[in-house]
Amino acid sequence: MNGFRTRLSARLTDRRRLTDTLLAALVPVAASSVALAGLTTWVGTGNAGSPPRMSVTEGRVLLPAAGSGETAAFFRLTNEGGSADRLVGVTSTGAPGGVSLARHRMGSGATAYRTPVDSIEIRAGESLAMSPYGVDLTVTAPAGEWRAGDLVSFTLTFSRSGLVKLPAVVVRPGTVVFRQ
């Protein structure tokens, strides 16, 4: 009788181990299946995003005021892709003194100040119109070389989209309307 109980006990222990092992394996398999189903649905509906597609237009650079070595340039940045991108740098062969990204803020009264920024994010499906009331490019212009109507070449560097090269037309201050 003791032998029968021992064999029965061993069999029940083996069955319990098998059940525990199967349950332990079932949890990660079920979790993986749920995650895979969620990802498949996300990608299938187009929400996984596509790469950014940057379009840069409306390039304008203000004619520097007499005696001033700095001016500002403006572009419209449009991200027609499915994920965000960042403008991380700008260069110009026509501006040997350099180009920097800046954000303008209004102070008390009629004062304004400029803060340099490292990058500018353009979210998926959105557009950013640079202006003196927000983000622009500070350009060190060559003294007396630019005339209204000239084209100045710029290269904008995006973190994901790479380089975008285009010209900006030199315009007289006051001839361009910017929205606040």
CSV table of C-alpha atoms in Angstrom, one decimal:
chain,number,residue,atom,x,y,z
A,1,MET,CA,0.0,0.0,0.0
A,2,ASN,CA,2.9,2.3,0.8
A,3,GLY,CA,4.4,1.7,-2.7
A,4,PHE,CA,1.1,2.7,-4.3
A,5,ARG,CA,0.9,5.9,-2.3
A,6,THR,CA,4.5,6.8,-3.2
A,7,ARG,CA,3.9,6.2,-6.9
A,8,LEU,CA,0.6,8.2,-6.8
A,9,SER,CA,2.3,11.0,-4.9
A,10,ALA,CA,5.2,11.0,-7.4
A,11,ARG,CA,2.7,11.1,-10.3
A,12,LEU,CA,0.8,14.0,-8.8
A,13,THR,CA,4.1,15.9,-8.2
A,14,ASP,CA,5.2,15.3,-11.8
A,15,ARG,CA,1.8,16.5,-13.0
A,16,ARG,CA,2.0,19.6,-10.8
A,17,ARG,CA,5.5,20.4,-12.2
A,18,LEU,CA,4.2,20.0,-15.7
A,19,THR,CA,1.3,22.3,-15.1
A,20,ASP,CA,3.5,24.9,-13.4
A,21,THR,CA,6.0,24.8,-16.3
A,22,LEU,CA,3.2,25.2,-18.9
A,23,LEU,CA,1.7,28.2,-17.0
A,24,ALA,CA,5.2,29.8,-16.6
A,25,ALA,CA,5.7,29.5,-20.4
A,26,LEU,CA,2.2,30.7,-21.2
A,27,VAL,CA,2.5,34.1,-19.6
A,28,PRO,CA,5.4,35.4,-21.8
A,29,VAL,CA,3.8,33.8,-24.9
A,30,ALA,CA,0.5,35.5,-24.2
A,31,ALA,CA,2.2,38.9,-23.5
A,32,SER,CA,4.2,38.7,-26.7
A,33,SER,CA,1.0,37.8,-28.7
A,34,VAL,CA,-0.9,40.8,-27.3
A,35,ALA,CA,2.1,43.1,-28.0
A,36,LEU,CA,2.4,41.8,-31.6
A,37,ALA,CA,-1.3,42.2,-32.2
A,38,GLY,CA,-1.1,45.8,-30.9
A,39,LEU,CA,1.9,46.7,-33.1
A,40,THR,CA,0.3,45.1,-36.1
A,41,THR,CA,-2.9,47.2,-35.6
A,42,TRP,CA,-0.8,50.3,-35.0
A,43,VAL,CA,1.2,49.8,-38.2
A,44,GLY,CA,-1.8,48.8,-40.2
A,45,THR,CA,-3.7,51.9,-39.4
A,46,GLY,CA,-0.7,54.1,-40.4
A,47,ASN,CA,0.0,55.4,-36.9
A,48,ALA,CA,3.5,54.0,-36.8
A,49,GLY,CA,4.7,57.1,-38.6
A,50,SER,CA,6.7,57.5,-41.7
A,51,PRO,CA,10.0,59.3,-42.1
A,52,PRO,CA,9.9,63.1,-42.0
A,53,ARG,CA,9.8,64.9,-45.4
A,54,MET,CA,11.0,68.4,-45.0
A,55,SER,CA,10.0,71.1,-47.5
A,56,VAL,CA,11.7,74.5,-47.2
A,57,THR,CA,10.3,77.5,-49.0
A,58,GLU,CA,9.9,81.3,-48.9
A,59,GLY,CA,13.5,82.1,-48.3
A,60,ARG,CA,14.1,85.8,-47.5
A,61,VAL,CA,17.0,87.6,-45.9
A,62,LEU,CA,16.7,91.2,-44.9
A,63,LEU,CA,19.0,93.8,-46.4
A,64,PRO,CA,21.3,94.8,-43.5
A,65,ALA,CA,20.8,98.4,-42.2
A,66,ALA,CA,23.6,100.8,-42.9
A,67,GLY,CA,26.6,100.2,-40.7
A,68,SER,CA,25.1,96.9,-39.3
A,69,GLY,CA,26.9,93.6,-39.8
A,70,GLU,CA,24.0,91.5,-38.7
A,71,THR,CA,20.6,90.8,-40.3
A,72,ALA,CA,18.0,88.1,-40.2
A,73,ALA,CA,16.8,85.4,-42.6
A,74,PHE,CA,13.5,83.6,-42.7
A,75,PHE,CA,12.1,80.4,-44.3
A,76,ARG,CA,8.9,78.4,-44.1
A,77,LEU,CA,9.7,74.8,-42.9
A,78,THR,CA,7.0,72.2,-43.6
A,79,ASN,CA,7.2,68.6,-42.5
A,80,GLU,CA,5.0,66.5,-44.8
A,81,GLY,CA,6.2,63.3,-43.2
A,82,GLY,CA,4.9,61.1,-40.4
A,83,SER,CA,7.5,61.8,-37.7
A,84,ALA,CA,9.1,64.9,-36.3
A,85,ASP,CA,12.4,66.4,-37.4
A,86,ARG,CA,14.8,69.0,-36.1
A,87,LEU,CA,16.6,71.9,-37.8
A,88,VAL,CA,20.0,71.6,-36.2
A,89,GLY,CA,22.2,73.9,-38.2
A,90,VAL,CA,22.4,76.4,-41.1
A,91,THR,CA,25.3,77.6,-43.2
A,92,SER,CA,25.7,80.0,-46.0
A,93,THR,CA,28.5,80.7,-48.4
A,94,GLY,CA,27.1,84.2,-48.9
A,95,ALA,CA,27.5,84.9,-45.1
A,96,PRO,CA,31.1,84.3,-44.3
A,97,GLY,CA,30.5,85.6,-40.7
A,98,GLY,CA,28.2,82.7,-40.0
A,99,VAL,CA,24.5,81.9,-39.4
A,100,SER,CA,22.9,81.0,-36.1
A,101,LEU,CA,19.4,79.9,-35.0
A,102,ALA,CA,17.6,82.3,-32.7
A,103,ARG,CA,14.3,82.8,-30.9
A,104,HIS,CA,12.9,86.3,-30.4
A,105,ARG,CA,10.9,87.3,-27.3
A,106,MET,CA,9.1,90.5,-26.5
A,107,GLY,CA,10.1,92.2,-23.2
A,108,SER,CA,8.2,94.8,-21.3
A,109,GLY,CA,7.1,97.8,-23.4
A,110,ALA,CA,8.5,97.7,-27.0
A,111,THR,CA,11.7,95.9,-26.1
A,112,ALA,CA,12.7,92.6,-27.7
A,113,TYR,CA,15.6,90.2,-27.2
A,114,ARG,CA,17.1,87.4,-29.0
A,115,THR,CA,18.1,84.0,-27.5
A,116,PRO,CA,20.3,81.6,-29.4
A,117,VAL,CA,18.8,78.1,-29.8
A,118,ASP,CA,20.6,74.8,-30.7
A,119,SER,CA,17.7,73.3,-32.7
A,120,ILE,CA,14.1,73.8,-33.8
A,121,GLU,CA,11.6,71.0,-33.9
A,122,ILE,CA,9.1,70.7,-36.7
A,123,ARG,CA,6.5,68.1,-35.8
A,124,ALA,CA,4.9,65.7,-38.3
A,125,GLY,CA,2.4,67.3,-40.5
A,126,GLU,CA,3.2,70.8,-39.2
A,127,SER,CA,4.7,74.0,-40.7
A,128,LEU,CA,6.8,76.7,-39.1
A,129,ALA,CA,7.0,80.2,-40.6
A,130,MET,CA,10.1,81.9,-39.3
A,131,SER,CA,9.5,85.6,-38.4
A,132,PRO,CA,10.9,88.4,-36.2
A,133,TYR,CA,8.3,87.4,-33.6
A,134,GLY,CA,9.5,83.8,-33.1
A,135,VAL,CA,12.3,81.8,-34.7
A,136,ASP,CA,14.6,83.2,-37.3
A,137,LEU,CA,18.2,83.0,-38.5
A,138,THR,CA,20.8,85.6,-37.4
A,139,VAL,CA,23.1,86.2,-40.4
A,140,THR,CA,26.4,88.0,-40.3
A,141,ALA,CA,26.3,89.7,-43.7
A,142,PRO,CA,29.3,90.9,-45.8
A,143,ALA,CA,29.5,94.7,-45.5
A,144,GLY,CA,27.8,96.5,-48.4
A,145,GLU,CA,27.8,93.5,-50.8
A,146,TRP,CA,24.1,92.6,-50.9
A,147,ARG,CA,21.5,94.5,-52.9
A,148,ALA,CA,17.7,94.0,-52.9
A,149,GLY,CA,16.9,91.1,-55.3
A,150,ASP,CA,20.2,89.3,-54.8
A,151,LEU,CA,20.0,85.6,-54.0
A,152,VAL,CA,22.0,84.2,-51.0
A,153,SER,CA,22.5,80.4,-50.9
A,154,PHE,CA,21.7,78.6,-47.6
A,155,THR,CA,22.1,75.0,-46.5
A,156,LEU,CA,19.7,73.9,-43.7
A,157,THR,CA,20.7,70.7,-41.8
A,158,PHE,CA,18.0,68.5,-40.4
A,159,SER,CA,18.7,65.7,-37.9
A,160,ARG,CA,16.8,63.1,-39.9
A,161,SER,CA,16.2,64.6,-43.3
A,162,GLY,CA,19.8,65.7,-43.9
A,163,LEU,CA,20.7,68.8,-46.0
A,164,VAL,CA,18.3,71.1,-47.8
A,165,LYS,CA,19.9,73.7,-50.1
A,166,LEU,CA,18.1,76.7,-51.4
A,167,PRO,CA,18.4,80.4,-52.0
A,168,ALA,CA,16.9,83.3,-50.1
A,169,VAL,CA,16.1,86.6,-51.8
A,170,VAL,CA,17.5,89.8,-50.3
A,171,VAL,CA,14.6,92.1,-49.4
A,172,ARG,CA,14.4,95.6,-47.9
A,173,PRO,CA,13.1,95.7,-44.3
A,174,GLY,CA,9.4,96.8,-44.3
A,175,THR,CA,8.6,95.1,-47.6
A,176,VAL,CA,7.8,91.8,-46.1
A,177,VAL,CA,4.7,91.2,-43.8
A,178,PHE,CA,5.2,88.8,-40.9
A,179,ARG,CA,2.3,87.4,-38.9
A,180,GLN,CA,2.6,87.3,-35.1
